[in-house]
Short mmCIF file of the N, C-alpha and C atoms (twelve columns), coordinates in Angstrom:
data_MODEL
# 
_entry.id   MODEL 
# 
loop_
_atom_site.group_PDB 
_atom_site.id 
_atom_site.type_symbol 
_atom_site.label_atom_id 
_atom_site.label_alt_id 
_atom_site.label_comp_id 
_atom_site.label_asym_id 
_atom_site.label_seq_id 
_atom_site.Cartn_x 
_atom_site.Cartn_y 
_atom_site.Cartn_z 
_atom_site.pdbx_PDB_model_num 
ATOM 1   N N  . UNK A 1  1.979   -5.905  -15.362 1 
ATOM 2   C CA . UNK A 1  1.338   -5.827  -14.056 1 
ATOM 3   C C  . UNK A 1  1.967   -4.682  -13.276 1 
ATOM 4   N N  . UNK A 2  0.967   -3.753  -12.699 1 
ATOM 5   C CA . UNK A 2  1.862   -2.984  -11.693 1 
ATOM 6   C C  . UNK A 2  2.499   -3.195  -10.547 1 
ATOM 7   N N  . UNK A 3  2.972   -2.178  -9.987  1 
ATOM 8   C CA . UNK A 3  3.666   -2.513  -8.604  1 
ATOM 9   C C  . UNK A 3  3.883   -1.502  -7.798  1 
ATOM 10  N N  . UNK A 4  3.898   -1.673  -6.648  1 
ATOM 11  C CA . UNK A 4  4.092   -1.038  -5.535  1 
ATOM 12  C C  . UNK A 4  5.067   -1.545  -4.458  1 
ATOM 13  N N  . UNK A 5  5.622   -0.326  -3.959  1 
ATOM 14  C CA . UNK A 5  7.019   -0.565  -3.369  1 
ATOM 15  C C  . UNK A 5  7.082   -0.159  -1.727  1 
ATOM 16  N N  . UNK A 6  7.187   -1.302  -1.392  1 
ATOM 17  C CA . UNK A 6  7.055   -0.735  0.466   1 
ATOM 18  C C  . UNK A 6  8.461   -0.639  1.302   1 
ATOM 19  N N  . UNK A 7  8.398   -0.566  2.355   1 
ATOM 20  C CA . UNK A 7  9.848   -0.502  3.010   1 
ATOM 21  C C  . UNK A 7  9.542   -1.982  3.457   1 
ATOM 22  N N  . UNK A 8  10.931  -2.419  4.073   1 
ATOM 23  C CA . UNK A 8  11.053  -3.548  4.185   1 
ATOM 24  C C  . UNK A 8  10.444  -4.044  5.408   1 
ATOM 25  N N  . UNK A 9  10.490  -3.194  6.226   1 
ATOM 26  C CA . UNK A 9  9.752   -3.464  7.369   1 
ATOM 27  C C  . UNK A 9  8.590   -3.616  8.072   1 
ATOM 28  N N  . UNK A 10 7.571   -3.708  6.549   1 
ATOM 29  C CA . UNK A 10 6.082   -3.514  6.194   1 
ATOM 30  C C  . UNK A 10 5.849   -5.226  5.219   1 
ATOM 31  N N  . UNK A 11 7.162   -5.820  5.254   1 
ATOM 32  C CA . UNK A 11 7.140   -7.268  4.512   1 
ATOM 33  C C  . UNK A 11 5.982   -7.673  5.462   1 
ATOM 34  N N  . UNK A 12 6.651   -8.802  6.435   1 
ATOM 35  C CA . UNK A 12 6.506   -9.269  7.294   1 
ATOM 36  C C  . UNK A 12 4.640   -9.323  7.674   1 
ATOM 37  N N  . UNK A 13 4.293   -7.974  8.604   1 
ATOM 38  C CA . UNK A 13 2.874   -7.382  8.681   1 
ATOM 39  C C  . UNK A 13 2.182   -7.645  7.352   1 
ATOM 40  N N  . UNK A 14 2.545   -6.792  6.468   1 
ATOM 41  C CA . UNK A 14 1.812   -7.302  5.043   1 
ATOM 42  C C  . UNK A 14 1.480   -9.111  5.064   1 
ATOM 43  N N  . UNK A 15 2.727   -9.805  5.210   1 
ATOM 44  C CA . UNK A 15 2.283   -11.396 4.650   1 
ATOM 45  C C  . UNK A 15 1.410   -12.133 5.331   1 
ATOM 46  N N  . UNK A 16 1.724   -11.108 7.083   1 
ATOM 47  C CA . UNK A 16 0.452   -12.072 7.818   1 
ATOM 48  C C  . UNK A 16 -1.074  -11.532 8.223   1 
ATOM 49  N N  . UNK A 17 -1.101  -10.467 6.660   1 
ATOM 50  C CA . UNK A 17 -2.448  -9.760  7.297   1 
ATOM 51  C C  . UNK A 17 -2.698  -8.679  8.120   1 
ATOM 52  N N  . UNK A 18 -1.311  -8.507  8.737   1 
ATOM 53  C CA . UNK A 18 -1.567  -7.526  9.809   1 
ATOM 54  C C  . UNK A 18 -2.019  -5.998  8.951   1 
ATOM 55  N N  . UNK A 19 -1.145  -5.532  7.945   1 
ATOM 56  C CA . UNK A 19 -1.260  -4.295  7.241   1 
ATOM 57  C C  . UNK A 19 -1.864  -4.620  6.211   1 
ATOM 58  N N  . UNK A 20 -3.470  -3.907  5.752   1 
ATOM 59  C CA . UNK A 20 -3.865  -4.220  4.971   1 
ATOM 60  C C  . UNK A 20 -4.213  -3.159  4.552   1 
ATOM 61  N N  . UNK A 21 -3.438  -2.118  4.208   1 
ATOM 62  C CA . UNK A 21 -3.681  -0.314  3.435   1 
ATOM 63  C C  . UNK A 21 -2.578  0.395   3.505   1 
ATOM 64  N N  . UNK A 22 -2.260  1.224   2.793   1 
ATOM 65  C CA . UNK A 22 -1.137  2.260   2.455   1 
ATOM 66  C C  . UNK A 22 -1.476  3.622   2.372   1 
ATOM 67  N N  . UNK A 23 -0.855  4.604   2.299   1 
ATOM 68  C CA . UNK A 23 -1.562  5.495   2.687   1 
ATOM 69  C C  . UNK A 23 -0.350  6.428   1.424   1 
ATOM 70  N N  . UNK A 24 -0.598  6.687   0.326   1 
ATOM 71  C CA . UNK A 24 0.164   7.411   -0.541  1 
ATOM 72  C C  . UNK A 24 0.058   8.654   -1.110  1 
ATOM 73  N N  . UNK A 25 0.827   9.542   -1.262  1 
ATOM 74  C CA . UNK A 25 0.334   11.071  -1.851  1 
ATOM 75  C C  . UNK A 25 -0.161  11.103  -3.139  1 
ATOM 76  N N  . UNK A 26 -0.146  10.185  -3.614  1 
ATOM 77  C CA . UNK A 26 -1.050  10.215  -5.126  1 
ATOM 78  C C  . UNK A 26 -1.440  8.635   -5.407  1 
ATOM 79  N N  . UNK A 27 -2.528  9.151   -6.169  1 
ATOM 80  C CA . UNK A 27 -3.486  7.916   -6.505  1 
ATOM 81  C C  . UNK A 27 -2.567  6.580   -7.591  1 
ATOM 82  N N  . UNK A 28 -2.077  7.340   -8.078  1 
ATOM 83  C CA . UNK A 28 -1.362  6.472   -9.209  1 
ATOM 84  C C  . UNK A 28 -2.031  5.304   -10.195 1 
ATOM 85  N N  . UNK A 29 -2.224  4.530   -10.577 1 
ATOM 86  C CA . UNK A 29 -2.698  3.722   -11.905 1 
ATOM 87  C C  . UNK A 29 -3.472  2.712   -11.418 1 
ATOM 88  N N  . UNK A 30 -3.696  2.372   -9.974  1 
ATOM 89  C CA . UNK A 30 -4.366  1.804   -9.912  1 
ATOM 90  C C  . UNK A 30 -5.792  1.442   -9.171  1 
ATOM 91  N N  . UNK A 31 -6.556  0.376   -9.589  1 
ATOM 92  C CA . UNK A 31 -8.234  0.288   -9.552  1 
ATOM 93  C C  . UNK A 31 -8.252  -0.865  -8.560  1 
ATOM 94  N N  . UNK A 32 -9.663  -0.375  -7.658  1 
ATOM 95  C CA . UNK A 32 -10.233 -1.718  -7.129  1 
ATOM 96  C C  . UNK A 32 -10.259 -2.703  -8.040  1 
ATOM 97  N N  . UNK A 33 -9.716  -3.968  -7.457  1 
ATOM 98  C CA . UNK A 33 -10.222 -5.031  -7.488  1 
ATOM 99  C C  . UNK A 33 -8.994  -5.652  -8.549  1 
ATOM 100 N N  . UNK A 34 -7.963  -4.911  -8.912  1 
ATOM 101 C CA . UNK A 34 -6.790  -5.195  -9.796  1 
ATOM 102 C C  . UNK A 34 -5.584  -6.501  -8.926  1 
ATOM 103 N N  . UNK A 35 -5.177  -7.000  -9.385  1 
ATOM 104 C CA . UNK A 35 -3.753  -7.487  -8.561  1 
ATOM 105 C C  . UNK A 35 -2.628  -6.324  -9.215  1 
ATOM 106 N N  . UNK A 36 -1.850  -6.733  -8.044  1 
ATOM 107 C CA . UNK A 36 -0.429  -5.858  -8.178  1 
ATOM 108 C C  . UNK A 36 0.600   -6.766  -7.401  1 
ATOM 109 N N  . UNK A 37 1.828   -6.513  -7.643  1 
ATOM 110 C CA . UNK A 37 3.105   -7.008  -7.410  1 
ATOM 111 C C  . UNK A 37 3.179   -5.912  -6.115  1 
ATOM 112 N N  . UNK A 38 3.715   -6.929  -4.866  1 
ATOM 113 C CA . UNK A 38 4.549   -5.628  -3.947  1 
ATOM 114 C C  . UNK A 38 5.751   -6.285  -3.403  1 
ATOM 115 N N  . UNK A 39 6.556   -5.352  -3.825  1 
ATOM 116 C CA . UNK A 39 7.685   -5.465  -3.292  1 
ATOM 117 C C  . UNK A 39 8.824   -4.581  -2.767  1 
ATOM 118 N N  . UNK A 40 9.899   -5.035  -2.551  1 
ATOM 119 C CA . UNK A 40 10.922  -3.914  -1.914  1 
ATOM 120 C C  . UNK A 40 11.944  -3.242  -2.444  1 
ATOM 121 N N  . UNK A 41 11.801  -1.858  -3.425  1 
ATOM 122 C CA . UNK A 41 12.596  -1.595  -4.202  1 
ATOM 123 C C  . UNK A 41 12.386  -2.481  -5.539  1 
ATOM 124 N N  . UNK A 42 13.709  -2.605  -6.041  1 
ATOM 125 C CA . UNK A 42 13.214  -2.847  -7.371  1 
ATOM 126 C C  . UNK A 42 13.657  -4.198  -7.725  1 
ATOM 127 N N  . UNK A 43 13.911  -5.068  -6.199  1 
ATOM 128 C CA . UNK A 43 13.779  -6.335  -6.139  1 
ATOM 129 C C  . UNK A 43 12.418  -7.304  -6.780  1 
ATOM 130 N N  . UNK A 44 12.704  -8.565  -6.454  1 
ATOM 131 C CA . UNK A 44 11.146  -9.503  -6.997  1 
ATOM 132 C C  . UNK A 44 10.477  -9.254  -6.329  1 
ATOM 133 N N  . UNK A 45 9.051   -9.244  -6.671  1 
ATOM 134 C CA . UNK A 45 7.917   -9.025  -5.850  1 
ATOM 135 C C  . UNK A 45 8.179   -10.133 -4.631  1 
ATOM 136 N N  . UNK A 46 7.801   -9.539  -3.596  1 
ATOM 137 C CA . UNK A 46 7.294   -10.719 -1.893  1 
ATOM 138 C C  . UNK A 46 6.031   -11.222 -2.327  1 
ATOM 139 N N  . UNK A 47 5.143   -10.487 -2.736  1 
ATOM 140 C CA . UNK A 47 3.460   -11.181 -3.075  1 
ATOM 141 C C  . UNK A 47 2.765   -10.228 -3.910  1 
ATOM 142 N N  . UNK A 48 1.518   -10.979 -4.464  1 
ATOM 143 C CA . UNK A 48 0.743   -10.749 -5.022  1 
ATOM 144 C C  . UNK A 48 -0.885  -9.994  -4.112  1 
ATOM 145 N N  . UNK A 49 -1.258  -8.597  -4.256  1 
ATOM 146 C CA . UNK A 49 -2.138  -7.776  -3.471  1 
ATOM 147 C C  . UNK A 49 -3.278  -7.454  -4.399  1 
ATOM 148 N N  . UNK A 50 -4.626  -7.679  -4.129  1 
ATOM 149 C CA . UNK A 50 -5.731  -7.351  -4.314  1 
ATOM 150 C C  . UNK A 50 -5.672  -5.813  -3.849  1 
ATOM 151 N N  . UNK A 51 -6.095  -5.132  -4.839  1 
ATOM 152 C CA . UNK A 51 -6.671  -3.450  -4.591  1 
ATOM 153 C C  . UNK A 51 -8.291  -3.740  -4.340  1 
ATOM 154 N N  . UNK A 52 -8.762  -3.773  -2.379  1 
ATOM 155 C CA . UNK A 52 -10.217 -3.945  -2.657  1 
ATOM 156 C C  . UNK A 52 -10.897 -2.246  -2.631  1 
ATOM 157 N N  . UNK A 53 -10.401 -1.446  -2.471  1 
ATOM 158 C CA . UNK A 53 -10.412 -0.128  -2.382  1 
ATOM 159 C C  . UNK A 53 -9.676  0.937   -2.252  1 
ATOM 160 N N  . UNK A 54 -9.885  2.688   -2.794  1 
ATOM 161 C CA . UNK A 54 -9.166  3.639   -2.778  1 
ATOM 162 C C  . UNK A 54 -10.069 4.173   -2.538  1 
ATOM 163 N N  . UNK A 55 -9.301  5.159   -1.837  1 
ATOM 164 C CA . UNK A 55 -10.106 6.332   -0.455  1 
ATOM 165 C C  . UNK A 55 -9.119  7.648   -0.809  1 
ATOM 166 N N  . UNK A 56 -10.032 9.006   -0.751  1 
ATOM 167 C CA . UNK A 56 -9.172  9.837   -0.682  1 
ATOM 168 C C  . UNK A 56 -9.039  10.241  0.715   1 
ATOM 169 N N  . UNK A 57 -8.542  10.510  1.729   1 
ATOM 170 C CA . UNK A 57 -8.393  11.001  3.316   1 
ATOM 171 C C  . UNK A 57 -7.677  12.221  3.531   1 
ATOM 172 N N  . UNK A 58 -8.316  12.713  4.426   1 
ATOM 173 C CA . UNK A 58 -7.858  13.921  4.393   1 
ATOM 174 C C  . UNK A 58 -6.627  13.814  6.146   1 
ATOM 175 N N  . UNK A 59 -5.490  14.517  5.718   1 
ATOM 176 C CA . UNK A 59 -4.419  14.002  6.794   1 
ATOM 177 C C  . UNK A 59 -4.716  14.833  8.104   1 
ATOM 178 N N  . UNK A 60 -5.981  15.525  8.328   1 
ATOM 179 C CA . UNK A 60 -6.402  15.840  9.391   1 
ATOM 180 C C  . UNK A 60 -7.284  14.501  10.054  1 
ATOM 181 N N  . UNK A 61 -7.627  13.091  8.960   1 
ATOM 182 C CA . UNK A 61 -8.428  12.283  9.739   1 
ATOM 183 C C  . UNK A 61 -7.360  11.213  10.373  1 
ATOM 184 N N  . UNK A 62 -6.668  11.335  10.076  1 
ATOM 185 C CA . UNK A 62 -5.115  10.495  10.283  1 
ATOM 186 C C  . UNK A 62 -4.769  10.685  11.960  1 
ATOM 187 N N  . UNK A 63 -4.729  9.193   12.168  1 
ATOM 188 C CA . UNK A 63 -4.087  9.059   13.797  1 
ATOM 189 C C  . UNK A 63 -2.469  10.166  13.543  1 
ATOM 190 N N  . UNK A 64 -1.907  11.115  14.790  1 
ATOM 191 C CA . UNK A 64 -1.045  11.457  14.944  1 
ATOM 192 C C  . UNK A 64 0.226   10.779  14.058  1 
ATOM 193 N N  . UNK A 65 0.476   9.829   14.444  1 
ATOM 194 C CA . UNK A 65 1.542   9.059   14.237  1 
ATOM 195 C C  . UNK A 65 1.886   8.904   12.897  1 
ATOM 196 N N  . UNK A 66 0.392   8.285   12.165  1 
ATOM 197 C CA . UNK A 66 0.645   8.069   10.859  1 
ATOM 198 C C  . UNK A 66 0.674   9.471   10.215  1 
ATOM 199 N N  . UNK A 67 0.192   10.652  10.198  1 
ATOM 200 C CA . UNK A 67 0.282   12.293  10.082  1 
ATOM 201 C C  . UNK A 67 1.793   12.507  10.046  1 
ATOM 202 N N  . UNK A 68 2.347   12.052  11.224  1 
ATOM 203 C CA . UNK A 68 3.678   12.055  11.171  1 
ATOM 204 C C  . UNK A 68 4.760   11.958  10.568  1 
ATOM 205 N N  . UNK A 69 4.288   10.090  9.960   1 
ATOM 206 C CA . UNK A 69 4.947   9.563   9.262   1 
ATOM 207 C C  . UNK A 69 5.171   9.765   7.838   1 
ATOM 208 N N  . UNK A 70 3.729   10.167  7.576   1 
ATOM 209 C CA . UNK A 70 3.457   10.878  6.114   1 
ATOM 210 C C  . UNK A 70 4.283   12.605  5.696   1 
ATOM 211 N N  . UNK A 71 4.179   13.092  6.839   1 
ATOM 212 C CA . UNK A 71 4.361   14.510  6.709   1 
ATOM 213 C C  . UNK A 71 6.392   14.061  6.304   1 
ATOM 214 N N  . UNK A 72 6.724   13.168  6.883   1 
ATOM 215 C CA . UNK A 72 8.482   13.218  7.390   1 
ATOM 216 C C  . UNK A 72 8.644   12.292  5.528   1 
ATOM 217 N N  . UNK A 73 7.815   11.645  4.871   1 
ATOM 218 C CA . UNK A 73 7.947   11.019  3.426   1 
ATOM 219 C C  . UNK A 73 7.471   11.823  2.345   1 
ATOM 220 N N  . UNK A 74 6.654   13.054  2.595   1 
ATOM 221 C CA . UNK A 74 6.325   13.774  1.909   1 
ATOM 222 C C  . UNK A 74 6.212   14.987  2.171   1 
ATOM 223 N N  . UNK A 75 5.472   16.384  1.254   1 
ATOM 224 C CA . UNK A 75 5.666   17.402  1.499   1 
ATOM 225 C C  . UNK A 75 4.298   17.794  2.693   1 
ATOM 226 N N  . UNK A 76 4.942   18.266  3.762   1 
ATOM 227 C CA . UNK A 76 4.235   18.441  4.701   1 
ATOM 228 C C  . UNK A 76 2.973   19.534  4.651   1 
ATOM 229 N N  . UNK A 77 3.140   20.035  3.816   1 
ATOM 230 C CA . UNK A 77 1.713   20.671  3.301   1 
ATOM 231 C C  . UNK A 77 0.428   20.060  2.915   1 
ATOM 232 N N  . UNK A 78 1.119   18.702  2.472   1 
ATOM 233 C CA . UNK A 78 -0.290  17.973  1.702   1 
ATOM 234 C C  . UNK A 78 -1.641  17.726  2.253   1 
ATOM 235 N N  . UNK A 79 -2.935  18.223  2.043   1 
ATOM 236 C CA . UNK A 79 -3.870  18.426  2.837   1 
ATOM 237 C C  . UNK A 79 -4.576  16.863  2.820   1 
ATOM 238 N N  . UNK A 80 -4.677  16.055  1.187   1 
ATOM 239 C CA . UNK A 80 -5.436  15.064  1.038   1 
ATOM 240 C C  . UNK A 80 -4.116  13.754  0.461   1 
ATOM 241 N N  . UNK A 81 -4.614  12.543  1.282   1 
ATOM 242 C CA . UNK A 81 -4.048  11.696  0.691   1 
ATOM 243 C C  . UNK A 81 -4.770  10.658  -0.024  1 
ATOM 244 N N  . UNK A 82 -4.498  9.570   -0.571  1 
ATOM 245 C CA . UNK A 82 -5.013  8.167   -1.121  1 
ATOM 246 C C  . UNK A 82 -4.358  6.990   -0.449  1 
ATOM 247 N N  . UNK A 83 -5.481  6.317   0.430   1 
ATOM 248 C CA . UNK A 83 -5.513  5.250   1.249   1 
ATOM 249 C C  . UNK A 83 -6.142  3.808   0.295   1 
ATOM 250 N N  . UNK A 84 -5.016  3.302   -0.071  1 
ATOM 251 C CA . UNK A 84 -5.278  1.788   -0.893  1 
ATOM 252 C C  . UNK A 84 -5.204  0.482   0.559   1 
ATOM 253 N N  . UNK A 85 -6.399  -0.128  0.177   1 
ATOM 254 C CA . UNK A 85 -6.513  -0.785  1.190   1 
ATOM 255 C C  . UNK A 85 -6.690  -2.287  0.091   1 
ATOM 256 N N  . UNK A 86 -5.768  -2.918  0.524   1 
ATOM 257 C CA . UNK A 86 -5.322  -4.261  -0.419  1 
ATOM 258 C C  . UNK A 86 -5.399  -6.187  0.968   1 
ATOM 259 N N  . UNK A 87 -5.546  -6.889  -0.406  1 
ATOM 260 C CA . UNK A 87 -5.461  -8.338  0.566   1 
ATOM 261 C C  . UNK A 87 -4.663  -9.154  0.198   1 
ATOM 262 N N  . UNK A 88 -3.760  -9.805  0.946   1 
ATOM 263 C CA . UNK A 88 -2.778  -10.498 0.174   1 
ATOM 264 C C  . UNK A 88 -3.553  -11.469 -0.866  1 
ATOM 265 N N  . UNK A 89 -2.943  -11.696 -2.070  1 
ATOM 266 C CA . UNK A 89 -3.700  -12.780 -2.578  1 
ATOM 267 C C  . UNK A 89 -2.914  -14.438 -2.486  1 
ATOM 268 N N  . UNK A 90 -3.778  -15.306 -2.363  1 
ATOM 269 C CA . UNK A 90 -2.630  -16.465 -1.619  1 
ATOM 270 C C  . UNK A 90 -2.294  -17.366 -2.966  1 
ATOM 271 N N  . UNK A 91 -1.442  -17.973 -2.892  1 
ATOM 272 C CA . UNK A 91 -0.736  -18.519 -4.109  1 
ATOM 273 C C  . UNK A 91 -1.398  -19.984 -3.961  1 
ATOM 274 N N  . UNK A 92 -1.359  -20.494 -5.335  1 
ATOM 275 C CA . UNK A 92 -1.828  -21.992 -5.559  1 
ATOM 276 C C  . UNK A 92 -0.977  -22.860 -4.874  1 
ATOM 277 N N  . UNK A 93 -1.125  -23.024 -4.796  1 
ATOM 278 C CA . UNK A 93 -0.342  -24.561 -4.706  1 
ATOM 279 C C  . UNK A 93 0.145   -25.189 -5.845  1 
ATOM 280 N N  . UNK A 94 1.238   -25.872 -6.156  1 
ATOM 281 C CA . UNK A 94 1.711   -26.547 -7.615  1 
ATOM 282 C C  . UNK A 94 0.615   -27.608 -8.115  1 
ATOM 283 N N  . UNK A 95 0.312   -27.706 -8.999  1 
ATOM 284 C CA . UNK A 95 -0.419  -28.754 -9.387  1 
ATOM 285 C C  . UNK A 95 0.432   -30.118 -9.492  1 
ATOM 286 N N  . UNK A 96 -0.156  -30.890 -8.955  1 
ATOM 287 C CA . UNK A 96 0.868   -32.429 -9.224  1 
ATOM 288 C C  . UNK A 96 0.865   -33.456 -10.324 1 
# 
C-alpha cells in the first residue's frame, strides 16, 4: 500500500475533515479512488485516505499563502503543481 507523509501539524485537520487536499510537486504513484496510508515520517500510519481526485494547478491559481508555502518546500520556480484531494476513510468497528 502506498503512503504519504504530512507534517504533523496537518494530523489533527486531516482526522476531522478539515484538510481534505495536498498540494505536491509531483504526481507520484498514485490514482483516484486508491486508499493510502498517511502518516508522519516514517512512523505508523494516523489513517487510512481515499484519493477522490488529482488536479494539475498551476501556482499562479494558488491563494498567496499557500504559493508561499509551496515556494519555501520547494523549488520556487515551479510553474505547475498536483493537488490530491483525499477523504479520510473511517475504520470498522471490531466485529464481536
Amino acid at each position: 500500500m502506498l503512503s504519504i507523509w504530512f507534517q504533523r501539524r496537518w494530523v489533527e485537520p486531516i482526522l476531522a475533515g478539515e484538510k481534505r487536499d495536498t498540494i505536491r510537486a509531483k504526481r507520484g504513484h498514485y490514482q483516484p479512488g486508491e486508499i493510502i496510508q498517511a502518516q508522519v515520517g516514517p512512523k505508523p500510519p494516523f489513517c487510512l485516505l481515499r484519493i477522490e481526485a488529482i488536479e494539475r494547478v498551476s501556482a499562479h491559481d494558488l491563494s498567496p499563502d499557500r504559493a508561499s508555502r509551496l515556494a519555501s518546500l520547494y523549488d520556487a520556480g515551479i510553474e505547475w503543481y498536483w493537488r490530491l484531494v483525499f477523504q479520510v476513510v473511517p475504520r470498522l468497528a471490531p466485529a464481536e
